[in-house]
Amino acid sequence: MKLATSEQLAAHSAATRRGALEGALVGGGLATLASLYGQRRWAYYRALPPSLKVLGVLVVAAPALSIQAERRGLEYDKSQWEGDGARMLETHEERVLTRWERMSTGEKFADWARRHEYSIIVGGWALSLAVAGGIISRDRYQTTAQKIVQARMWAQGLTIGIILSAAGLKTNLNKGESASKPVADHSWMEVLGQQEKDRQEEERIQKRIASAQRRGAPDVPA
């Protein structure tokens, strides 16, 4: 296995920092715009303490920062793969694409949901909370303080509901699969298999060249 050089480590760190900056700018920017819109649109949001508003922005910006930083780091790692590792990665991507094309619509949805379950959970929670906040804000007979209390109650109830729904979703997606059976990592076997194929191909070419030389042929294409 080839060890990473100091230049590669520095480039990986730079890619990670760039991703963190991108995530912070995009996530923080969207959250700030949403906060400004809420400040202008809803009186109960204007009544919230500034610390709570800042916390709302951080709740969006921090995950975006972490996710994008990791994504850029993985992209750089992938760009540095070469030789057997690169061929193994290409083979794996071809297998995934072939498997995806053979799936039915229902199987594709289940596979997509399995790979994005946490995004679905968080997105569903945020959407349901936004809908609840919109409904509460339209009540003209409640004061701002009462609306805030109602929003907190909805948030607590939705959190419990999302947790239960997530458990059900996880169980349904894993139906038919053994949860106790660990997923084996066969990447090293694929590397060895690719190396063996390369060795056999090289031996075949060498034999053809040697056979041609014995017959006196000037050259044999590979």
GROMACS .gro file of C-alpha atoms in nm:
model
  222
    1MET     CA    1   0.000   0.000   0.000
    2LYS     CA    2   0.137   0.338  -0.100
    3LEU     CA    3   0.169   0.583   0.187
    4ALA     CA    4   0.041   0.936   0.145
    5THR     CA    5   0.304   1.202   0.097
    6SER     CA    6   0.315   1.528   0.289
    7GLU     CA    7   0.193   1.709  -0.024
    8GLN     CA    8  -0.108   1.479  -0.052
    9LEU     CA    9  -0.191   1.524   0.316
   10ALA     CA   10  -0.170   1.900   0.276
   11ALA     CA   11  -0.391   1.886  -0.034
   12HIS     CA   12  -0.643   1.668   0.151
   13SER     CA   13  -0.653   1.917   0.438
   14ALA     CA   14  -0.700   2.203   0.192
   15ALA     CA   15  -0.987   2.019   0.020
   16THR     CA   16  -1.150   1.952   0.356
   17ARG     CA   17  -1.117   2.316   0.462
   18ARG     CA   18  -1.262   2.428   0.130
   19GLY     CA   19  -1.558   2.197   0.181
   20ALA     CA   20  -1.608   2.324   0.535
   21LEU     CA   21  -1.608   2.683   0.409
   22GLU     CA   22  -1.857   2.597   0.134
   23GLY     CA   23  -2.087   2.421   0.377
   24ALA     CA   24  -2.069   2.703   0.629
   25LEU     CA   25  -2.140   2.969   0.367
   26VAL     CA   26  -2.428   2.785   0.201
   27GLY     CA   27  -2.586   2.646   0.518
   28GLY     CA   28  -2.532   2.963   0.718
   29GLY     CA   29  -2.652   3.180   0.431
   30LEU     CA   30  -2.975   2.985   0.381
   31ALA     CA   31  -3.041   2.973   0.755
   32THR     CA   32  -2.977   3.347   0.786
   33LEU     CA   33  -3.213   3.424   0.499
   34ALA     CA   34  -3.479   3.205   0.658
   35SER     CA   35  -3.427   3.382   0.990
   36LEU     CA   36  -3.459   3.724   0.828
   37TYR     CA   37  -3.776   3.613   0.652
   38GLY     CA   38  -3.920   3.489   0.979
   39GLN     CA   39  -3.821   3.815   1.145
   40ARG     CA   40  -4.023   4.012   0.891
   41ARG     CA   41  -4.309   3.766   0.852
   42TRP     CA   42  -4.406   3.645   1.200
   43ALA     CA   43  -4.445   3.843   1.518
   44TYR     CA   44  -4.389   3.541   1.741
   45TYR     CA   45  -4.050   3.484   1.573
   46ARG     CA   46  -3.952   3.845   1.640
   47ALA     CA   47  -4.038   3.785   2.006
   48LEU     CA   48  -3.784   3.502   2.035
   49PRO     CA   49  -3.459   3.584   2.216
   50PRO     CA   50  -3.158   3.649   1.987
   51SER     CA   51  -2.967   3.355   2.134
   52LEU     CA   52  -3.240   3.117   2.018
   53LYS     CA   53  -3.233   3.264   1.668
   54VAL     CA   54  -2.856   3.223   1.651
   55LEU     CA   55  -2.895   2.865   1.769
   56GLY     CA   56  -3.138   2.801   1.484
   57VAL     CA   57  -2.881   2.925   1.232
   58LEU     CA   58  -2.608   2.710   1.388
   59VAL     CA   59  -2.830   2.401   1.382
   60VAL     CA   60  -2.841   2.434   1.003
   61ALA     CA   61  -2.488   2.562   0.939
   62ALA     CA   62  -2.297   2.311   1.154
   63PRO     CA   63  -2.424   1.993   0.982
   64ALA     CA   64  -2.380   2.155   0.641
   65LEU     CA   65  -2.019   2.240   0.732
   66SER     CA   66  -1.940   1.886   0.847
   67ILE     CA   67  -2.111   1.711   0.556
   68GLN     CA   68  -1.951   1.925   0.285
   69ALA     CA   69  -1.607   1.903   0.447
   70GLU     CA   70  -1.626   1.524   0.453
   71ARG     CA   71  -1.760   1.518   0.098
   72ARG     CA   72  -1.469   1.724  -0.037
   73GLY     CA   73  -1.221   1.509   0.152
   74LEU     CA   74  -1.367   1.190   0.005
   75GLU     CA   75  -1.365   1.343  -0.342
   76TYR     CA   76  -0.994   1.417  -0.308
   77ASP     CA   77  -0.923   1.065  -0.181
   78LYS     CA   78  -1.107   0.921  -0.479
   79SER     CA   79  -0.910   1.138  -0.721
   80GLN     CA   80  -0.583   0.996  -0.583
   81TRP     CA   81  -0.673   0.633  -0.642
   82GLU     CA   82  -0.457   0.469  -0.906
   83GLY     CA   83  -0.361   0.126  -1.030
   84ASP     CA   84  -0.553  -0.162  -0.874
   85GLY     CA   85  -0.748   0.068  -0.645
   86ALA     CA   86  -0.877   0.278  -0.934
   87ARG     CA   87  -0.976  -0.028  -1.136
   88MET     CA   88  -1.150  -0.177  -0.833
   89LEU     CA   89  -1.343   0.147  -0.783
   90GLU     CA   90  -1.451   0.153  -1.148
   91THR     CA   91  -1.563  -0.210  -1.128
   92HIS     CA   92  -1.762  -0.141  -0.813
   93GLU     CA   93  -1.934   0.161  -0.971
   94GLU     CA   94  -2.025  -0.047  -1.277
   95ARG     CA   95  -2.177  -0.315  -1.054
   96VAL     CA   96  -2.379  -0.059  -0.860
   97LEU     CA   97  -2.506   0.099  -1.183
   98THR     CA   98  -2.601  -0.239  -1.330
   99ARG     CA   99  -2.781  -0.338  -1.011
  100TRP     CA  100  -2.969  -0.006  -1.006
  101GLU     CA  101  -3.083  -0.045  -1.367
  102ARG     CA  102  -3.223  -0.390  -1.294
  103MET     CA  103  -3.432  -0.268  -0.999
  104SER     CA  104  -3.802  -0.201  -1.017
  105THR     CA  105  -3.942   0.139  -0.921
  106GLY     CA  106  -4.031   0.019  -0.572
  107GLU     CA  107  -3.687  -0.134  -0.520
  108LYS     CA  108  -3.520   0.187  -0.637
  109PHE     CA  109  -3.725   0.390  -0.389
  110ALA     CA  110  -3.641   0.149  -0.105
  111ASP     CA  111  -3.271   0.158  -0.196
  112TRP     CA  112  -3.272   0.538  -0.213
  113ALA     CA  113  -3.454   0.563   0.120
  114ARG     CA  114  -3.206   0.323   0.281
  115ARG     CA  115  -2.912   0.538   0.169
  116HIS     CA  116  -3.077   0.868   0.270
  117GLU     CA  117  -3.275   0.765   0.576
  118TYR     CA  118  -3.133   1.036   0.803
  119SER     CA  119  -3.196   1.307   0.545
  120ILE     CA  120  -3.556   1.187   0.517
  121ILE     CA  121  -3.597   1.190   0.895
  122VAL     CA  122  -3.450   1.536   0.946
  123GLY     CA  123  -3.627   1.677   0.642
  124GLY     CA  124  -3.960   1.534   0.753
  125TRP     CA  125  -3.917   1.678   1.100
  126ALA     CA  126  -3.826   2.023   0.966
  127LEU     CA  127  -4.113   2.023   0.715
  128SER     CA  128  -4.372   1.913   0.970
  129LEU     CA  129  -4.245   2.172   1.218
  130ALA     CA  130  -4.266   2.445   0.954
  131VAL     CA  131  -4.622   2.344   0.866
  132ALA     CA  132  -4.720   2.343   1.233
  133GLY     CA  133  -4.562   2.686   1.280
  134GLY     CA  134  -4.752   2.822   0.982
  135ILE     CA  135  -5.083   2.691   1.116
  136ILE     CA  136  -5.020   2.832   1.464
  137SER     CA  137  -4.918   3.172   1.329
  138ARG     CA  138  -5.258   3.210   1.157
  139ASP     CA  139  -5.447   3.186   1.485
  140ARG     CA  140  -5.563   3.541   1.557
  141TYR     CA  141  -5.702   3.461   1.900
  142GLN     CA  142  -5.370   3.367   2.062
  143THR     CA  143  -5.105   3.600   2.190
  144THR     CA  144  -4.743   3.576   2.082
  145ALA     CA  145  -4.648   3.404   2.407
  146GLN     CA  146  -4.925   3.147   2.361
  147LYS     CA  147  -4.812   3.079   2.005
  148ILE     CA  148  -4.456   3.020   2.126
  149VAL     CA  149  -4.582   2.771   2.384
  150GLN     CA  150  -4.790   2.597   2.117
  151ALA     CA  151  -4.489   2.581   1.885
  152ARG     CA  152  -4.278   2.421   2.159
  153MET     CA  153  -4.548   2.162   2.227
  154TRP     CA  154  -4.572   2.082   1.857
  155ALA     CA  155  -4.193   2.053   1.838
  156GLN     CA  156  -4.185   1.805   2.126
  157GLY     CA  157  -4.469   1.599   1.984
  158LEU     CA  158  -4.321   1.597   1.634
  159THR     CA  159  -3.982   1.493   1.771
  160ILE     CA  160  -4.135   1.191   1.941
  161GLY     CA  161  -4.338   1.111   1.630
  162ILE     CA  162  -4.035   1.134   1.404
  163ILE     CA  163  -3.834   0.906   1.634
  164LEU     CA  164  -4.108   0.643   1.624
  165SER     CA  165  -4.147   0.682   1.248
  166ALA     CA  166  -3.771   0.650   1.203
  167ALA     CA  167  -3.771   0.326   1.401
  168GLY     CA  168  -4.051   0.191   1.183
  169LEU     CA  169  -3.877   0.303   0.865
  170LYS     CA  170  -3.551   0.142   0.972
  171THR     CA  171  -3.725  -0.183   1.055
  172ASN     CA  172  -3.911  -0.188   0.725
  173LEU     CA  173  -3.603  -0.112   0.518
  174ASN     CA  174  -3.403  -0.382   0.692
  175LYS     CA  175  -3.679  -0.641   0.659
  176GLY     CA  176  -3.539  -0.962   0.523
  177GLU     CA  177  -3.184  -0.869   0.616
  178SER     CA  178  -2.997  -1.005   0.914
  179ALA     CA  179  -2.919  -0.713   1.142
  180SER     CA  180  -2.680  -0.919   1.349
  181LYS     CA  181  -2.474  -1.032   1.052
  182PRO     CA  182  -2.184  -0.792   0.999
  183VAL     CA  183  -2.119  -0.656   0.653
  184ALA     CA  184  -1.796  -0.810   0.528
  185ASP     CA  185  -1.543  -0.589   0.358
  186HIS     CA  186  -1.421  -0.773   0.050
  187SER     CA  187  -1.233  -0.480  -0.102
  188TRP     CA  188  -0.897  -0.645  -0.029
  189MET     CA  189  -1.017  -0.958  -0.211
  190GLU     CA  190  -1.111  -0.748  -0.511
  191VAL     CA  191  -0.766  -0.588  -0.513
  192LEU     CA  192  -0.599  -0.928  -0.499
  193GLY     CA  193  -0.827  -1.055  -0.774
  194GLN     CA  194  -0.740  -0.760  -0.996
  195GLN     CA  195  -0.370  -0.811  -0.931
  196GLU     CA  196  -0.402  -1.178  -1.023
  197LYS     CA  197  -0.578  -1.087  -1.349
  198ASP     CA  198  -0.303  -0.838  -1.433
  199ARG     CA  199  -0.037  -1.100  -1.357
  200GLN     CA  200  -0.205  -1.359  -1.578
  201GLU     CA  201  -0.242  -1.108  -1.860
  202GLU     CA  202   0.124  -1.014  -1.834
  203GLU     CA  203   0.228  -1.381  -1.838
  204ARG     CA  204   0.010  -1.442  -2.144
  205ILE     CA  205   0.174  -1.154  -2.330
  206GLN     CA  206   0.523  -1.272  -2.232
  207LYS     CA  207   0.445  -1.624  -2.356
  208ARG     CA  208   0.322  -1.490  -2.689
  209ILE     CA  209   0.636  -1.281  -2.727
  210ALA     CA  210   0.862  -1.574  -2.637
  211SER     CA  211   0.674  -1.805  -2.876
  212ALA     CA  212   0.702  -1.552  -3.157
  213GLN     CA  213   1.073  -1.506  -3.094
  214ARG     CA  214   1.129  -1.883  -3.113
  215ARG     CA  215   0.952  -1.887  -3.450
  216GLY     CA  216   1.161  -1.595  -3.567
  217ALA     CA  217   0.872  -1.351  -3.597
  218PRO     CA  218   0.985  -0.986  -3.589
  219ASP     CA  219   0.713  -0.861  -3.356
  220VAL     CA  220   0.386  -0.966  -3.198
  221PRO     CA  221   0.127  -0.708  -3.096
  222ALA     CA  222   0.009  -0.721  -2.735
   0.00000   0.00000   0.00000
